[in-house]
Short mmCIF file of C-alpha atoms in Angstrom, two decimals:
data_model
loop_
_atom_site.label_atom_id
_atom_site.label_comp_id
_atom_site.label_asym_id
_atom_site.label_seq_id
_atom_site.Cartn_x
_atom_site.Cartn_y
_atom_site.Cartn_z
CA UNK A 255 18.99 17.35 4.55
CA UNK A 256 16.58 15.29 6.62
CA UNK A 257 14.81 18.45 7.78
CA UNK A 258 14.33 19.90 4.30
CA UNK A 259 10.86 20.29 2.83
CA UNK A 260 9.08 17.04 1.95
CA UNK A 261 6.30 16.59 -0.61
CA UNK A 262 4.39 13.57 -1.89
CA UNK A 263 2.92 13.56 -5.40
CA UNK A 264 0.00 11.16 -5.51
CA UNK A 265 -3.71 10.45 -5.46
CA UNK A 266 -5.77 9.87 -2.33
CA UNK A 267 -7.29 6.58 -3.57
CA UNK A 268 -4.02 4.94 -4.59
CA UNK A 269 -2.85 2.13 -2.30
CA UNK A 270 0.71 2.70 -3.51
CA UNK A 271 0.59 6.38 -2.55
CA UNK A 272 -0.53 5.35 0.93
CA UNK A 273 2.83 3.66 1.47
CA UNK A 274 5.04 6.77 1.64
CA UNK A 275 2.33 8.69 3.51
CA UNK A 276 2.15 6.03 6.24
CA UNK A 277 5.94 5.82 6.40
CA UNK A 278 6.23 9.59 6.85
CA UNK A 279 3.51 9.54 9.51
CA UNK A 280 5.31 6.78 11.39
CA UNK A 281 8.47 8.87 11.40
CA UNK A 282 6.51 12.04 12.35
CA UNK A 283 7.80 13.82 9.24
CA UNK A 284 5.60 16.74 8.08
CA UNK A 285 4.95 16.78 4.35
CA UNK A 286 2.84 18.47 1.72
CA UNK A 287 0.49 16.22 -0.27
CA UNK A 288 0.28 17.21 -3.95
CA UNK A 289 -2.92 15.68 -5.29
CA UNK A 290 -2.92 14.42 -8.90
CA UNK A 291 -6.15 14.49 -10.89
CA UNK A 292 -7.39 11.21 -12.35
CA UNK A 293 -6.98 11.08 -16.10
CA UNK A 294 -4.19 13.63 -16.28
CA UNK A 295 -0.57 13.97 -15.21
CA UNK A 296 0.87 17.19 -13.92
CA UNK A 297 4.03 18.73 -15.31
CA UNK A 298 5.63 18.24 -11.90
CA UNK A 299 4.90 14.49 -12.00
CA UNK A 300 6.27 14.11 -15.53
CA UNK A 301 9.35 16.08 -14.59
CA UNK A 302 9.87 14.21 -11.33
CA UNK A 303 9.34 10.70 -12.75
CA UNK A 304 10.24 10.93 -16.46
CA UNK A 305 10.94 7.19 -16.75
CA UNK A 306 7.62 5.66 -15.58
CA UNK A 307 5.52 8.84 -15.29
CA UNK A 308 3.59 7.33 -12.38
CA UNK A 309 2.73 8.05 -8.77
CA UNK A 310 3.84 8.13 -6.04
CA UNK A 311 6.86 10.41 -6.05
CA UNK A 312 8.56 11.71 -2.93
CA UNK A 313 10.21 15.11 -3.26
CA UNK A 314 12.83 15.72 -0.59
CA UNK A 315 14.59 19.05 -0.95
CA UNK A 316 13.25 19.01 -4.55
CA UNK A 317 15.02 15.71 -5.26
CA UNK A 318 12.61 12.99 -6.48
CA UNK A 319 12.44 9.41 -5.19
CA UNK A 320 10.12 7.06 -7.12
CA UNK A 321 8.38 3.70 -6.55
CA UNK A 322 6.48 3.15 -3.34
CA UNK A 323 8.56 0.46 -1.62
CA UNK A 324 11.79 2.27 -2.48
CA UNK A 325 10.33 5.45 -1.00
CA UNK A 326 9.43 3.62 2.22
CA UNK A 327 13.02 2.39 2.58
CA UNK A 328 14.32 5.88 1.80
CA UNK A 329 12.12 7.39 4.51
CA UNK A 330 13.23 4.71 6.98
CA UNK A 331 16.91 5.37 6.32
CA UNK A 332 16.72 9.16 6.06
CA UNK A 333 14.81 9.60 9.32
CA UNK A 334 16.41 6.62 11.08
CA UNK A 335 16.57 8.53 14.37
CA UNK A 336 12.80 9.15 14.37
CA UNK A 337 10.82 6.20 15.63
CA UNK A 338 11.46 2.46 15.21
CA UNK A 339 12.96 0.99 12.05
CA UNK A 340 10.52 -0.22 9.43
CA UNK A 341 12.79 -3.06 8.34
CA UNK A 342 14.05 -5.80 10.67
CA UNK A 343 17.63 -5.49 11.92
CA UNK A 344 18.46 -9.09 11.01
CA UNK A 345 19.57 -9.43 7.33
CA UNK A 346 17.59 -12.65 6.83
CA UNK A 347 14.42 -11.12 8.27
CA UNK A 348 14.90 -8.07 6.01
CA UNK A 349 15.20 -10.35 2.99
CA UNK A 350 12.01 -12.18 3.99
CA UNK A 351 10.12 -8.90 4.39
CA UNK A 352 11.23 -7.75 0.93
CA UNK A 353 10.31 -11.12 -0.59
CA UNK A 354 6.75 -11.00 0.74
CA UNK A 355 6.35 -7.34 -0.23
CA UNK A 356 7.29 -8.22 -3.81
CA UNK A 357 4.90 -11.20 -3.69
CA UNK A 358 2.04 -8.97 -2.53
CA UNK A 359 2.52 -6.55 -5.42
CA UNK A 360 2.73 -9.38 -7.93
CA UNK A 361 -0.33 -11.21 -6.58
CA UNK A 362 -2.61 -8.19 -6.22
CA UNK A 363 -1.69 -6.81 -9.65
CA UNK A 364 -2.66 -9.98 -11.48
CA UNK A 365 -5.53 -9.60 -13.96
CA UNK A 366 -7.12 -13.02 -14.27
CA UNK A 367 -10.64 -14.34 -14.50
CA UNK A 368 -10.33 -16.11 -11.17
CA UNK A 369 -9.25 -12.93 -9.40
CA UNK A 370 -10.96 -13.74 -6.11
CA UNK A 371 -9.41 -17.20 -5.97
CA UNK A 372 -5.98 -15.70 -6.71
CA UNK A 373 -6.31 -13.16 -3.90
CA UNK A 374 -7.55 -15.77 -1.43
CA UNK A 375 -4.66 -18.04 -2.31
CA UNK A 376 -2.31 -15.17 -1.54
CA UNK A 377 -3.95 -14.30 1.79
CA UNK A 378 -3.73 -17.95 2.90
CA UNK A 379 0.03 -17.86 2.35
CA UNK A 380 0.29 -14.46 4.03
CA UNK A 381 -1.54 -15.82 7.07
CA UNK A 382 1.34 -18.25 7.59
CA UNK A 383 3.90 -15.56 6.73
CA UNK A 384 2.39 -13.29 9.39
CA UNK A 385 2.66 -15.97 12.05
CA UNK A 386 6.30 -16.62 11.10
CA UNK A 387 7.32 -12.95 10.82
CA UNK A 388 5.40 -11.47 13.75
CA UNK A 389 6.54 -14.08 16.29
CA UNK A 390 3.41 -13.50 18.33
CA UNK A 391 3.56 -9.69 18.11
CA UNK A 392 0.79 -7.42 16.68
CA UNK A 393 2.46 -6.67 13.32
CA UNK A 394 4.59 -8.34 10.67
CA UNK A 395 7.41 -6.13 11.94
CA UNK A 396 6.81 -7.05 15.59
CA UNK A 397 5.62 -4.45 18.08
CA UNK A 398 5.44 -1.66 15.48
CA UNK A 399 4.22 -1.24 11.90
CA UNK A 400 7.02 -1.88 9.44
CA UNK A 401 7.91 -2.34 5.78
CA UNK A 402 5.82 -5.47 5.14
CA UNK A 403 2.86 -4.14 7.15
CA UNK A 404 2.81 -1.07 4.92
CA UNK A 405 3.28 -3.12 1.72
CA UNK A 406 0.18 -5.22 2.44
CA UNK A 407 -1.84 -2.84 4.58
CA UNK A 408 -2.12 -0.22 1.84
CA UNK A 409 -4.42 -2.62 -0.06
CA UNK A 410 -6.87 -3.15 2.80
CA UNK A 411 -9.23 -0.39 1.67
CA UNK A 412 -9.54 -1.89 -1.78
CA UNK A 413 -9.81 -5.42 -0.42
CA UNK A 414 -12.83 -4.25 1.55
CA UNK A 415 -14.34 -2.74 -1.58
CA UNK A 416 -13.76 -6.08 -3.33
CA UNK A 417 -15.42 -7.92 -0.46
CA UNK A 418 -18.39 -5.55 -0.68
CA UNK A 419 -18.70 -5.97 -4.46
CA UNK A 420 -18.32 -9.74 -4.38
CA UNK A 421 -20.40 -10.30 -1.26
CA UNK A 422 -17.60 -12.48 0.03
CA UNK A 423 -15.06 -12.08 2.84
CA UNK A 424 -11.41 -12.33 1.79
CA UNK A 425 -9.87 -11.75 5.20
CA UNK A 426 -12.12 -14.18 7.02
CA UNK A 427 -11.87 -14.57 10.81
CA UNK A 428 -12.23 -18.35 10.44
CA UNK A 429 -9.72 -18.83 7.59
CA UNK A 430 -7.23 -16.06 8.33
CA UNK A 431 -7.72 -15.17 12.02
CA UNK A 432 -4.26 -13.66 12.49
CA UNK A 433 -4.51 -11.43 9.40
CA UNK A 434 -8.03 -10.35 10.34
CA UNK A 435 -6.84 -9.17 13.74
CA UNK A 436 -3.75 -7.57 12.21
CA UNK A 437 -5.86 -5.68 9.63
CA UNK A 438 -8.02 -4.14 12.34
CA UNK A 439 -4.99 -3.04 14.35
CA UNK A 440 -3.24 -1.69 11.27
CA UNK A 441 -6.20 0.41 10.11
CA UNK A 442 -6.72 1.87 13.58
CA UNK A 443 -3.08 2.90 14.02
CA UNK A 444 -2.67 6.71 14.31
CA UNK A 445 -0.19 6.70 11.41
CA UNK A 446 -2.63 4.87 9.12
CA UNK A 447 -6.13 6.03 10.04
CA UNK A 448 -5.86 9.56 8.56
CA UNK A 449 -4.85 8.24 5.11
CA UNK A 450 -6.95 5.05 4.91
CA UNK A 451 -10.00 5.85 2.70
CA UNK A 452 -13.45 4.74 3.81
CA UNK A 453 -14.83 1.70 1.98
CA UNK A 454 -17.98 3.50 0.84
CA UNK A 455 -15.95 6.43 -0.50
CA UNK A 456 -13.69 4.10 -2.50
CA UNK A 457 -16.68 2.19 -3.86
CA UNK A 458 -18.31 5.41 -5.07
CA UNK A 459 -15.02 6.51 -6.62
CA UNK A 460 -14.79 3.26 -8.59
CA UNK A 461 -18.32 3.72 -9.92
CA UNK A 462 -17.58 7.24 -11.13
CA UNK A 463 -14.35 6.28 -12.87
CA UNK A 464 -15.93 3.56 -14.98
CA UNK A 465 -19.05 4.87 -16.69
CA UNK A 466 -19.75 1.73 -18.74
CA UNK A 467 -21.55 -1.18 -17.06
CA UNK A 468 -19.01 -3.79 -16.00
CA UNK A 469 -18.86 -6.55 -13.38
CA UNK A 470 -18.31 -4.94 -10.00
CA UNK A 471 -15.30 -7.05 -9.12
CA UNK A 472 -13.65 -6.32 -12.48
CA UNK A 473 -14.05 -2.59 -11.86
CA UNK A 474 -12.22 -2.81 -8.58
CA UNK A 475 -9.38 -4.93 -9.91
CA UNK A 476 -8.93 -2.89 -13.09
CA UNK A 477 -8.87 0.33 -11.08
CA UNK A 478 -6.12 -0.95 -8.81
CA UNK A 479 -4.06 -2.40 -11.64
CA UNK A 480 -4.43 0.25 -14.32
CA UNK A 481 -4.82 3.58 -12.51
CA UNK A 482 -3.72 3.11 -8.92
CA UNK A 483 -0.50 1.31 -9.73
CA UNK A 484 2.76 3.18 -9.45
#
């Protein structure tokens, strides 16, 4: 079954859709990307995810798997013989990775007035988490990109758009030196680079989606929370 046809239903700008795409790239699994159009949902999407009706959806031999982090674990387990594991082998370390992945989704989906402060609070905690998890290696997962790297790294494009709109660095070399270095290495990885959208392209996309004048930072946050969520 592992060699059967693989498809990903998603949208290029969605950070959550990036997760299964990076996971598949890391495992060298060929797949077909089925692009959804903003503002509409295809019959295939509705049929494949009738509960939440959201992207991403992985189709493996026409069987759907939904929710981005679940898909990443599915890819890791299904193609376990291809490349390094995306989750740590130690049960405690796996639990820690899942905890921080859930924290990232919760923190970056919050819609509050002090959005920037909320995000910076989260990155300060993740700076310490990176030091603890990486144990001096390049990634949260050690020598190779793993589950937690993907969970956080998929937001880097939109974090850069937020930085551009706010005129303020979130991943600052002085405040979060480890995360800043990690982000550069993550984005330049061969499994990530082809699916990581350019900052300028994402910024233009945000402008087109919201026709009414709104604060720039609000546009970015609303787009991530309302449209680009799973």
